[in-house]
């Protein structure tokens, strides 16, 4: 299952109703369905491309004007899928890259582009909880790879204009990494 489908809503009620429609619409696995700040609701599913597209379309049909953003990410990198599920299996720490977004879906697509760009590991894709509805991505690798990954993520998000800020920290302290985990 390498496709991620995601919907972001301004209405919690419509989001919950859309989640039910999405799961019923196709052979998808629900990764998460939950509230996000400020009063938004997000749904993430995975499955094959056709099933995920059908699920997202069904969710959009229910959510209508409450849909903030949508994503169908075919061929998602395995690290992207693990990160949106909340798994962190970082094997090494080196330079630190951070990207901050206004949109939850933008963070997922930028993280996927970043991890596909080179030898980096995603640390986290944080989606909207206790951060005012924004999202951020953290990743690590050698300085050159992290810079390339951040640039790849910025290129993807530039189309939507929802990237707020990004940074590469060449030699972060161990205390900073401990705080991120």
PDB file of N, CA, C and O in Angstrom, residues 114-145:
ATOM      1  N   UNK A 114      10.849  15.433  -0.014  1.00  0.00           N
ATOM      2  CA  UNK A 114      12.136  15.578   0.669  1.00  0.00           C
ATOM      3  C   UNK A 114      12.826  14.231   0.859  1.00  0.00           C
ATOM      4  O   UNK A 114      14.016  14.086   0.558  1.00  0.00           O
ATOM      5  N   UNK A 115      12.085  13.251   1.334  1.00  0.00           N
ATOM      6  CA  UNK A 115      12.701  11.948   1.624  1.00  0.00           C
ATOM      7  C   UNK A 115      13.082  11.214   0.339  1.00  0.00           C
ATOM      8  O   UNK A 115      14.019  10.419   0.324  1.00  0.00           O
ATOM      9  N   UNK A 116      12.396  11.523  -0.758  1.00  0.00           N
ATOM     10  CA  UNK A 116      12.743  10.908  -2.047  1.00  0.00           C
ATOM     11  C   UNK A 116      13.954  11.571  -2.691  1.00  0.00           C
ATOM     12  O   UNK A 116      14.509  11.036  -3.653  1.00  0.00           O
ATOM     13  N   UNK A 117      14.371  12.716  -2.182  1.00  0.00           N
ATOM     14  CA  UNK A 117      15.440  13.484  -2.824  1.00  0.00           C
ATOM     15  C   UNK A 117      16.846  12.987  -2.502  1.00  0.00           C
ATOM     16  O   UNK A 117      17.791  13.367  -3.181  1.00  0.00           O
ATOM     17  N   UNK A 118      16.988  12.207  -1.458  1.00  0.00           N
ATOM     18  CA  UNK A 118      18.344  11.774  -1.118  1.00  0.00           C
ATOM     19  C   UNK A 118      18.389  10.966   0.152  1.00  0.00           C
ATOM     20  O   UNK A 118      17.376  10.451   0.615  1.00  0.00           O
ATOM     21  N   UNK A 119      19.570  10.911   0.720  1.00  0.00           N
ATOM     22  CA  UNK A 119      19.803  10.091   1.902  1.00  0.00           C
ATOM     23  C   UNK A 119      19.477  10.862   3.179  1.00  0.00           C
ATOM     24  O   UNK A 119      20.364  11.340   3.886  1.00  0.00           O
ATOM     25  N   UNK A 120      18.189  10.978   3.453  1.00  0.00           N
ATOM     26  CA  UNK A 120      17.723  11.608   4.687  1.00  0.00           C
ATOM     27  C   UNK A 120      16.729  10.678   5.359  1.00  0.00           C
ATOM     28  O   UNK A 120      16.174   9.790   4.719  1.00  0.00           O
ATOM     29  N   UNK A 121      16.544  10.905   6.641  1.00  0.00           N
ATOM     30  CA  UNK A 121      15.536  10.162   7.381  1.00  0.00           C
ATOM     31  C   UNK A 121      14.542  11.139   7.971  1.00  0.00           C
ATOM     32  O   UNK A 121      14.939  12.147   8.577  1.00  0.00           O
ATOM     33  N   UNK A 122      13.268  10.847   7.784  1.00  0.00           N
ATOM     34  CA  UNK A 122      12.242  11.652   8.415  1.00  0.00           C
ATOM     35  C   UNK A 122      12.247  11.377   9.905  1.00  0.00           C
ATOM     36  O   UNK A 122      12.307  10.215  10.329  1.00  0.00           O
ATOM     37  N   UNK A 123      12.195  12.422  10.686  1.00  0.00           N
ATOM     38  CA  UNK A 123      12.053  12.276  12.128  1.00  0.00           C
ATOM     39  C   UNK A 123      10.577  12.312  12.479  1.00  0.00           C
ATOM     40  O   UNK A 123      10.072  11.462  13.202  1.00  0.00           O
ATOM     41  N   UNK A 124       9.871  13.308  11.914  1.00  0.00           N
ATOM     42  CA  UNK A 124       8.458  13.449  12.248  1.00  0.00           C
ATOM     43  C   UNK A 124       7.739  14.294  11.200  1.00  0.00           C
ATOM     44  O   UNK A 124       8.314  15.210  10.624  1.00  0.00           O
ATOM     45  N   UNK A 125       6.472  13.966  10.998  1.00  0.00           N
ATOM     46  CA  UNK A 125       5.534  14.839  10.293  1.00  0.00           C
ATOM     47  C   UNK A 125       4.469  15.171  11.342  1.00  0.00           C
ATOM     48  O   UNK A 125       3.647  14.325  11.675  1.00  0.00           O
ATOM     49  N   UNK A 126       4.528  16.377  11.884  1.00  0.00           N
ATOM     50  CA  UNK A 126       3.570  16.790  12.927  1.00  0.00           C
ATOM     51  C   UNK A 126       2.419  17.521  12.268  1.00  0.00           C
ATOM     52  O   UNK A 126       2.611  18.530  11.612  1.00  0.00           O
ATOM     53  N   UNK A 127       1.219  17.011  12.474  1.00  0.00           N
ATOM     54  CA  UNK A 127       0.047  17.522  11.770  1.00  0.00           C
ATOM     55  C   UNK A 127      -0.943  18.197  12.708  1.00  0.00           C
ATOM     56  O   UNK A 127      -1.802  17.546  13.296  1.00  0.00           O
ATOM     57  N   UNK A 128      -0.824  19.483  12.880  1.00  0.00           N
ATOM     58  CA  UNK A 128      -1.855  20.334  13.437  1.00  0.00           C
ATOM     59  C   UNK A 128      -2.208  20.268  14.904  1.00  0.00           C
ATOM     60  O   UNK A 128      -3.061  21.017  15.323  1.00  0.00           O
ATOM     61  N   UNK A 129      -1.626  19.417  15.697  1.00  0.00           N
ATOM     62  CA  UNK A 129      -2.022  19.324  17.098  1.00  0.00           C
ATOM     63  C   UNK A 129      -1.164  20.253  17.963  1.00  0.00           C
ATOM     64  O   UNK A 129       0.059  20.166  17.945  1.00  0.00           O
ATOM     65  N   UNK A 130      -1.847  21.141  18.665  1.00  0.00           N
ATOM     66  CA  UNK A 130      -1.230  22.081  19.608  1.00  0.00           C
ATOM     67  C   UNK A 130      -0.243  23.035  18.935  1.00  0.00           C
ATOM     68  O   UNK A 130       0.683  23.517  19.573  1.00  0.00           O
ATOM     69  N   UNK A 131      -0.443  23.274  17.647  1.00  0.00           N
ATOM     70  CA  UNK A 131       0.412  24.218  16.920  1.00  0.00           C
ATOM     71  C   UNK A 131      -0.420  25.115  16.007  1.00  0.00           C
ATOM     72  O   UNK A 131       0.023  25.526  14.936  1.00  0.00           O
ATOM     73  N   UNK A 132      -1.625  25.417  16.431  1.00  0.00           N
ATOM     74  CA  UNK A 132      -2.468  26.367  15.716  1.00  0.00           C
ATOM     75  C   UNK A 132      -2.902  25.939  14.332  1.00  0.00           C
ATOM     76  O   UNK A 132      -3.136  26.769  13.472  1.00  0.00           O
ATOM     77  N   UNK A 133      -2.994  24.647  14.099  1.00  0.00           N
ATOM     78  CA  UNK A 133      -3.441  24.154  12.801  1.00  0.00           C
ATOM     79  C   UNK A 133      -2.354  24.083  11.751  1.00  0.00           C
ATOM     80  O   UNK A 133      -2.608  23.694  10.620  1.00  0.00           O
ATOM     81  N   UNK A 134      -1.139  24.449  12.116  1.00  0.00           N
ATOM     82  CA  UNK A 134      -0.027  24.346  11.174  1.00  0.00           C
ATOM     83  C   UNK A 134       0.533  22.929  11.223  1.00  0.00           C
ATOM     84  O   UNK A 134       0.056  22.075  11.967  1.00  0.00           O
ATOM     85  N   UNK A 135       1.549  22.693  10.424  1.00  0.00           N
ATOM     86  CA  UNK A 135       2.217  21.393  10.397  1.00  0.00           C
ATOM     87  C   UNK A 135       3.704  21.638  10.200  1.00  0.00           C
ATOM     88  O   UNK A 135       4.102  22.675   9.671  1.00  0.00           O
ATOM     89  N   UNK A 136       4.514  20.675  10.649  1.00  0.00           N
ATOM     90  CA  UNK A 136       5.930  20.777  10.357  1.00  0.00           C
ATOM     91  C   UNK A 136       6.531  19.397  10.146  1.00  0.00           C
ATOM     92  O   UNK A 136       5.988  18.384  10.580  1.00  0.00           O
ATOM     93  N   UNK A 137       7.663  19.416   9.446  1.00  0.00           N
ATOM     94  CA  UNK A 137       8.397  18.198   9.118  1.00  0.00           C
ATOM     95  C   UNK A 137       9.815  18.368   9.637  1.00  0.00           C
ATOM     96  O   UNK A 137      10.418  19.423   9.448  1.00  0.00           O
ATOM     97  N   UNK A 138      10.335  17.337  10.306  1.00  0.00           N
ATOM     98  CA  UNK A 138      11.737  17.329  10.698  1.00  0.00           C
ATOM     99  C   UNK A 138      12.402  16.123  10.056  1.00  0.00           C
ATOM    100  O   UNK A 138      11.800  15.049   9.924  1.00  0.00           O
ATOM    101  N   UNK A 139      13.656  16.324   9.647  1.00  0.00           N
ATOM    102  CA  UNK A 139      14.418  15.244   9.014  1.00  0.00           C
ATOM    103  C   UNK A 139      15.892  15.423   9.313  1.00  0.00           C
ATOM    104  O   UNK A 139      16.327  16.495   9.742  1.00  0.00           O
ATOM    105  N   UNK A 140      16.653  14.369   9.091  1.00  0.00           N
ATOM    106  CA  UNK A 140      18.083  14.406   9.368  1.00  0.00           C
ATOM    107  C   UNK A 140      18.866  13.698   8.267  1.00  0.00           C
ATOM    108  O   UNK A 140      18.319  12.869   7.538  1.00  0.00           O
ATOM    109  N   UNK A 141      20.130  14.029   8.188  1.00  0.00           N
ATOM    110  CA  UNK A 141      21.051  13.449   7.212  1.00  0.00           C
ATOM    111  C   UNK A 141      22.289  14.327   7.160  1.00  0.00           C
ATOM    112  O   UNK A 141      22.431  15.259   7.956  1.00  0.00           O
ATOM    113  N   UNK A 142      23.187  14.046   6.221  1.00  0.00           N
ATOM    114  CA  UNK A 142      24.346  14.933   6.109  1.00  0.00           C
ATOM    115  C   UNK A 142      23.865  16.289   5.597  1.00  0.00           C
ATOM    116  O   UNK A 142      22.775  16.409   5.028  1.00  0.00           O
ATOM    117  N   UNK A 143      24.666  17.321   5.802  1.00  0.00           N
ATOM    118  CA  UNK A 143      24.251  18.687   5.500  1.00  0.00           C
ATOM    119  C   UNK A 143      23.791  18.836   4.049  1.00  0.00           C
ATOM    120  O   UNK A 143      22.731  19.419   3.777  1.00  0.00           O
ATOM    121  N   UNK A 144      24.551  18.307   3.108  1.00  0.00           N
ATOM    122  CA  UNK A 144      24.187  18.429   1.695  1.00  0.00           C
ATOM    123  C   UNK A 144      22.866  17.755   1.380  1.00  0.00           C
ATOM    124  O   UNK A 144      22.031  18.305   0.650  1.00  0.00           O
ATOM    125  N   UNK A 145      22.662  16.569   1.932  1.00  0.00           N
ATOM    126  CA  UNK A 145      21.404  15.848   1.690  1.00  0.00           C
ATOM    127  C   UNK A 145      20.218  16.552   2.322  1.00  0.00           C
ATOM    128  O   UNK A 145      19.132  16.608   1.736  1.00  0.00           O
TER     129      UNK A 145
END
